[in-house]
GROMACS .gro file of C-alpha atoms in nm:
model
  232
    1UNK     CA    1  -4.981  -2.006  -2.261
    2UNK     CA    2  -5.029  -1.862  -1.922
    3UNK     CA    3  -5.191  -1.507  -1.888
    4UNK     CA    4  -4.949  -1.214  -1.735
    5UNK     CA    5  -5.104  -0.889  -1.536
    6UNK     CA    6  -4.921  -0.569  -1.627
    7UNK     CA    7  -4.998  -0.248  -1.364
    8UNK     CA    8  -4.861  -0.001  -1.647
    9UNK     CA    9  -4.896   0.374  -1.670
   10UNK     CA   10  -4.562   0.458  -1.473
   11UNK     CA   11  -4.508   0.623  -1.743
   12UNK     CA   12  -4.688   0.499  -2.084
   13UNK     CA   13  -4.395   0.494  -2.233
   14UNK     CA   14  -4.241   0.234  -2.029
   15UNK     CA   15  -4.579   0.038  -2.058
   16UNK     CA   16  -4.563   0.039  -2.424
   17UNK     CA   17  -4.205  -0.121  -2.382
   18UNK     CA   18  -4.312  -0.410  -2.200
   19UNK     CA   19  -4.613  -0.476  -2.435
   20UNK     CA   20  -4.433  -0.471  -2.724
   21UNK     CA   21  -4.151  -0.632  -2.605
   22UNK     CA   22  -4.378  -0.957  -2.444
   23UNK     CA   23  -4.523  -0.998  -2.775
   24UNK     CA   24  -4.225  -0.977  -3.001
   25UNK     CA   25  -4.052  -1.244  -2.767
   26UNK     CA   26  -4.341  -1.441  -2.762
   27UNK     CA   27  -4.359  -1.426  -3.139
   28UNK     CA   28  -3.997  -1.481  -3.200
   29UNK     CA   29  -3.983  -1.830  -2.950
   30UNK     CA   30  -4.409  -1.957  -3.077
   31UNK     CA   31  -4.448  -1.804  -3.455
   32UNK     CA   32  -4.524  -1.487  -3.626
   33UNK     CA   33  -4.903  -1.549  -3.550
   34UNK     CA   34  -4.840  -1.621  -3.193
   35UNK     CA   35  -4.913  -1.274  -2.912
   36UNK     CA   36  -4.877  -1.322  -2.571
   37UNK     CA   37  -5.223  -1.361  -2.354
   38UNK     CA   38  -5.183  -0.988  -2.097
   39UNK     CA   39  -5.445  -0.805  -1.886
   40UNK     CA   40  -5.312  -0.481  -1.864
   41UNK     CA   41  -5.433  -0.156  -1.614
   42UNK     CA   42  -5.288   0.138  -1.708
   43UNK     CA   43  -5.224   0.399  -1.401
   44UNK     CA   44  -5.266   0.757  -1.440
   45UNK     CA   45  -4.910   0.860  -1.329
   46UNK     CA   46  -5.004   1.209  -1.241
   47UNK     CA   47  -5.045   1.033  -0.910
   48UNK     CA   48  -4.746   0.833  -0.919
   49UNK     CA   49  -4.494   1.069  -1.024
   50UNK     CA   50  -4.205   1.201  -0.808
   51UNK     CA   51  -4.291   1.088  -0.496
   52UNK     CA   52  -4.087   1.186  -0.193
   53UNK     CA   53  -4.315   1.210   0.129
   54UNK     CA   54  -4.431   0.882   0.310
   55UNK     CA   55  -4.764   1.035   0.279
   56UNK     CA   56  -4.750   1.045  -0.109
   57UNK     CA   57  -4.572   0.651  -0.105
   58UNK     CA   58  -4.861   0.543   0.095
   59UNK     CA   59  -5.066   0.690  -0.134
   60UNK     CA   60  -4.897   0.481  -0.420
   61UNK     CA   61  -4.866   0.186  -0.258
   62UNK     CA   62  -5.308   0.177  -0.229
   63UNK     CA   63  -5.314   0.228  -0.593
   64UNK     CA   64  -5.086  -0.042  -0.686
   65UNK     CA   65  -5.260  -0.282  -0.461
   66UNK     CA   66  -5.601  -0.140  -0.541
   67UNK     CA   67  -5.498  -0.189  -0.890
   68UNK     CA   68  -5.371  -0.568  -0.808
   69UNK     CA   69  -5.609  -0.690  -0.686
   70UNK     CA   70  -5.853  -0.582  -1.005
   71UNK     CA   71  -5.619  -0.800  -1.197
   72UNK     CA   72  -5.617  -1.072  -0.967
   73UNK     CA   73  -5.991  -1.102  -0.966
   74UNK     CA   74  -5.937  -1.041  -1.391
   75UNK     CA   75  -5.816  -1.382  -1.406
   76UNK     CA   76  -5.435  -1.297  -1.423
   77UNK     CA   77  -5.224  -1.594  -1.246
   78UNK     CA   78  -4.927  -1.339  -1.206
   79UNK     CA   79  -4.796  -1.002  -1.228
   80UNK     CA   80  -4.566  -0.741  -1.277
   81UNK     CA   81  -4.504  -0.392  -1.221
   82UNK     CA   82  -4.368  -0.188  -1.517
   83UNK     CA   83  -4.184   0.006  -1.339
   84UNK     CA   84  -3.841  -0.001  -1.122
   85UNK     CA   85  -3.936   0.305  -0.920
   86UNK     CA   86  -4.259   0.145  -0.802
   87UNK     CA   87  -4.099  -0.204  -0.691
   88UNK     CA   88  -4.008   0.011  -0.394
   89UNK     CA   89  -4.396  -0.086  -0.248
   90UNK     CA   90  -4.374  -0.459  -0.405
   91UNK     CA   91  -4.342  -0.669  -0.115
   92UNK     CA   92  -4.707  -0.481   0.023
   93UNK     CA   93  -4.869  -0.514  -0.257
   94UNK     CA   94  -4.799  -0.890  -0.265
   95UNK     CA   95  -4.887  -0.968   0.037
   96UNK     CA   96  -5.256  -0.802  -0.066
   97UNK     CA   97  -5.309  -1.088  -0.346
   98UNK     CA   98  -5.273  -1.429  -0.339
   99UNK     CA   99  -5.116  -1.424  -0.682
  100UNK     CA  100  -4.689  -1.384  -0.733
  101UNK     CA  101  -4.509  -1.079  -0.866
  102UNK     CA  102  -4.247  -1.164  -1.095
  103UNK     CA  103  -3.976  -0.848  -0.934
  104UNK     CA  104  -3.750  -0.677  -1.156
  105UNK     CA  105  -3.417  -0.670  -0.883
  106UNK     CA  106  -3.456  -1.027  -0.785
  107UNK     CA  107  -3.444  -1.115  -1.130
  108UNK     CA  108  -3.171  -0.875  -1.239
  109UNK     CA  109  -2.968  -1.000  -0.953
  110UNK     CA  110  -3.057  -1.364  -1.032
  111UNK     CA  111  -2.921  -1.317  -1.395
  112UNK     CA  112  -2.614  -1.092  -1.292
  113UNK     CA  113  -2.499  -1.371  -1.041
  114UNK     CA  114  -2.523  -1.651  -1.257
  115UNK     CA  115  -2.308  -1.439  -1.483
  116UNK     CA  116  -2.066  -1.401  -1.217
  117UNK     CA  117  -2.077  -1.041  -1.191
  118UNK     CA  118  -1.967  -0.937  -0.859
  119UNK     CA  119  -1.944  -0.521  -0.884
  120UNK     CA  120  -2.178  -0.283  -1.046
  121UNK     CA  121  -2.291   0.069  -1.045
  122UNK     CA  122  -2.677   0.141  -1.071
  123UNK     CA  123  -2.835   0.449  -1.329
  124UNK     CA  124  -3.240   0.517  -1.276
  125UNK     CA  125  -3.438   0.737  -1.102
  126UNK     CA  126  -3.348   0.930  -0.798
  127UNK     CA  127  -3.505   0.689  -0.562
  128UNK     CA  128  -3.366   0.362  -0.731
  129UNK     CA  129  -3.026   0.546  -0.747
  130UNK     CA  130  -3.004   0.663  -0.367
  131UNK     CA  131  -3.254   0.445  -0.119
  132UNK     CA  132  -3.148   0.126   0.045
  133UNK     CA  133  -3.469  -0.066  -0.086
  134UNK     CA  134  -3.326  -0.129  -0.438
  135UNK     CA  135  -2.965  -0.162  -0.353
  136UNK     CA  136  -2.998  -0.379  -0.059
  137UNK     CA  137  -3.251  -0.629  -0.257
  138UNK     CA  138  -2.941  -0.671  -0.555
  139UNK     CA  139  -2.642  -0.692  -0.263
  140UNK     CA  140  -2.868  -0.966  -0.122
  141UNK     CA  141  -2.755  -1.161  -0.484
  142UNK     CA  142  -2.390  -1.100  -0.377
  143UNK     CA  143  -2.325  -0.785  -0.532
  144UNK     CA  144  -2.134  -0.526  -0.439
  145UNK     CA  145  -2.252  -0.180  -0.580
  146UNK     CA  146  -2.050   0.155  -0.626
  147UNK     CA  147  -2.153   0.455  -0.457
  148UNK     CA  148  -2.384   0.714  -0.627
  149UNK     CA  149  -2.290   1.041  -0.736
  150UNK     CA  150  -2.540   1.280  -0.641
  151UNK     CA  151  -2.520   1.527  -0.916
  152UNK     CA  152  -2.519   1.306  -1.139
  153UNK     CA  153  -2.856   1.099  -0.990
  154UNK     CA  154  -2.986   1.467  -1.030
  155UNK     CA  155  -2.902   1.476  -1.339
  156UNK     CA  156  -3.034   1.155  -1.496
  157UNK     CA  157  -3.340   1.209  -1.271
  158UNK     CA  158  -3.445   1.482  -1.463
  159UNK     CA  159  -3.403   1.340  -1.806
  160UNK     CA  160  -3.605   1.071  -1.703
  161UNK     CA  161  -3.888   1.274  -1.535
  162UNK     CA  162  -3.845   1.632  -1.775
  163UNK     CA  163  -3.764   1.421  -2.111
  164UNK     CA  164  -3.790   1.047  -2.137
  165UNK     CA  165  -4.141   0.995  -1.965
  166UNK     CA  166  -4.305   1.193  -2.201
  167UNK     CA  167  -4.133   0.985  -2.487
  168UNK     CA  168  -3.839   1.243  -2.607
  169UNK     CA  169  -3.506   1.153  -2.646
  170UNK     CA  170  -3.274   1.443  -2.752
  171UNK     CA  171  -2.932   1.433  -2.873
  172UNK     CA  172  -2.754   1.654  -2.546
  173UNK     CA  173  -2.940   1.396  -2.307
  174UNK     CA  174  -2.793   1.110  -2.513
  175UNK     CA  175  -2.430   1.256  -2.558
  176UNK     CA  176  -2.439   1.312  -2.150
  177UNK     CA  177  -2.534   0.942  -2.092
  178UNK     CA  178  -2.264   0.873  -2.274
  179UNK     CA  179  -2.057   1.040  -2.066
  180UNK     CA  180  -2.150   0.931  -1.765
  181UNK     CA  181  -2.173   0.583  -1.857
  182UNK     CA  182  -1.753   0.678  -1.982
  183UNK     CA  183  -1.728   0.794  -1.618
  184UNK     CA  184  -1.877   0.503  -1.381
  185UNK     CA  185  -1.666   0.286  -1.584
  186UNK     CA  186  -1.347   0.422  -1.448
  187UNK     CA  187  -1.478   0.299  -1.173
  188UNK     CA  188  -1.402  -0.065  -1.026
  189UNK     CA  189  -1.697  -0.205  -1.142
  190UNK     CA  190  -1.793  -0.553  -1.385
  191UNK     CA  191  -2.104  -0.399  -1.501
  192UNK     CA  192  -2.402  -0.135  -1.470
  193UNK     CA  193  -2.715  -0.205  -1.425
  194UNK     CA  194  -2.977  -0.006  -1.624
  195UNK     CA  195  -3.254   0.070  -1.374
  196UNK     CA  196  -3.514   0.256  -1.590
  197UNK     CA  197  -3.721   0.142  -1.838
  198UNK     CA  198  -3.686   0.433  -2.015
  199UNK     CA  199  -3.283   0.481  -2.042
  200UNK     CA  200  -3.299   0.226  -2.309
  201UNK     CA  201  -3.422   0.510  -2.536
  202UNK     CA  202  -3.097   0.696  -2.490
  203UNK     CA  203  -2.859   0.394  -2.414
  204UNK     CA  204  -2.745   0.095  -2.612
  205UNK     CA  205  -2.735  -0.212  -2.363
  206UNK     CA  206  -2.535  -0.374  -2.651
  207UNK     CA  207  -2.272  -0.119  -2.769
  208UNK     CA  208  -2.114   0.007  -2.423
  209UNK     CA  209  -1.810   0.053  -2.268
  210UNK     CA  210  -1.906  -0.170  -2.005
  211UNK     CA  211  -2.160  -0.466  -1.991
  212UNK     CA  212  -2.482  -0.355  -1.904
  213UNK     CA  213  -2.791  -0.494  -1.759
  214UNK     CA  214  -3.109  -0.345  -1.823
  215UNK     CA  215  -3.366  -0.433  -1.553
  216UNK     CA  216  -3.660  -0.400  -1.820
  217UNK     CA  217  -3.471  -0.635  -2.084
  218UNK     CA  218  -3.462  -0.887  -1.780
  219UNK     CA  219  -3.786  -0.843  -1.632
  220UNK     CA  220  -4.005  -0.866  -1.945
  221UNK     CA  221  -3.798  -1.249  -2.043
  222UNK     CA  222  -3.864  -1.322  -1.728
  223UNK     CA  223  -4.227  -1.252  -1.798
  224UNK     CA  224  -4.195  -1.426  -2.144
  225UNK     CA  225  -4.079  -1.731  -1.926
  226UNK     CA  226  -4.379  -1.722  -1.702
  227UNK     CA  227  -4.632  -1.695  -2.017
  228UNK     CA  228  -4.483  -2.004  -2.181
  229UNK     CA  229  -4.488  -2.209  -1.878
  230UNK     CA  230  -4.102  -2.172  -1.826
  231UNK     CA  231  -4.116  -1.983  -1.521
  232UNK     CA  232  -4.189  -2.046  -1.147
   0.00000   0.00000   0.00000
């Protein structure tokens, strides 16, 4: 097996996906003795979180790298970001390492094409939601994505931030996914893609009323893929 870099932290919660997730895929495809080989650097997201000034992104963005490069010179052959939000600085913080990052939207869009799905609607953060650097990387896999309601990005922005990232997941925050998941799909859309790690503790990817692609569920078999030599 290959080894896989995690930058993690953004939040722990979403970190603690991933890692589990790796090693239970890893486990399921090798043998129940089998864990997958990861260097992991967790982030402290108090100075990642809700960032809206270029200052504060620039900021970010020398973490990530400073933090990338650590794992590069750990030994890790590749790595990924656990985290949609923070894809937004992915292209700089490749071209700081000589090492690829496996990215969540190329690989979401690479799945959702070869499924033929040609309209979605997005759910995430505010910034994944509403800024042209996630959208325009999936239309680039043919997509065509429905516009965002801004009360509603609002809305799921701060049951991510206020609820999810610190691990709860309360009834009323699951009932109002539920409704607006009910509501984007009267909308003409194929599918919806699932752009926060952490939604998946208030939404189903398997029992909705429209297909639904989550970004992390992607991301971490493309990781698997890498690991076990399957990957690019």
């Amino acid at each position: 097996m290959r080894k896989i870099g995690l930058i993690g932290g953004m939040s722990w919660a979403a970190t603690e996906l991933y890692y589990r997730h790796i090693n239970k895929q890893v486990q399921k495809r090798l043998g129940s003795a089998c864990s997958a080989p990861i260097i992991l650097e967790s982030l402290n997201y108090c100075e990642l979180s809700r960032l809206t000034t270029p200052e504060q992104w620039d900021h970010a963005k020398g973490i990530l790298i400073a933090s990338a490069q650590r794992l590069e010179a750990a030994g890790a052959p590749a790595l990924m970001i656990t985290a949609n939000s923070m894809h937004k600085v992915a292209e700089d913080v490749g071209a700081a390492i000589s090492i690829p990052i496996i990215h969540i939207v190329d690989e979401t869009g690479a799945k959702m094409r070869a499924d033929g799905i040609k309209a979605a609607a997005v759910i995430g953060t505010r910034n994944v939601m509403t800024e042209p650097w996630f959208r325009q990387r999936l239309v680039r896999h043919g997509l065509t994505l429905a516009p965002y309601d801004a009360s509603r990005a609002d809305a799921i922005d701060a049951i991510i931030y206020d609820e999810l990232m610190q691990g709860k997941a309360t009834e009323d925050s699951r009932r109002r996914m539920r409704t607006f998941i009910t509501d984007i799909a009267k909308q003409d859309v194929q599918a919806l893609v699932l752009a926060c790690t952490e939604l998946v503790m208030l939404v189903d990817p398997d029992a909705n009323v429209l297909p639904i692609y989550d970004t992390t569920r992607i991301h971490v078999a493309a990781g698997v893929d890498w690991v076990l030599g399957e990957g690019s």
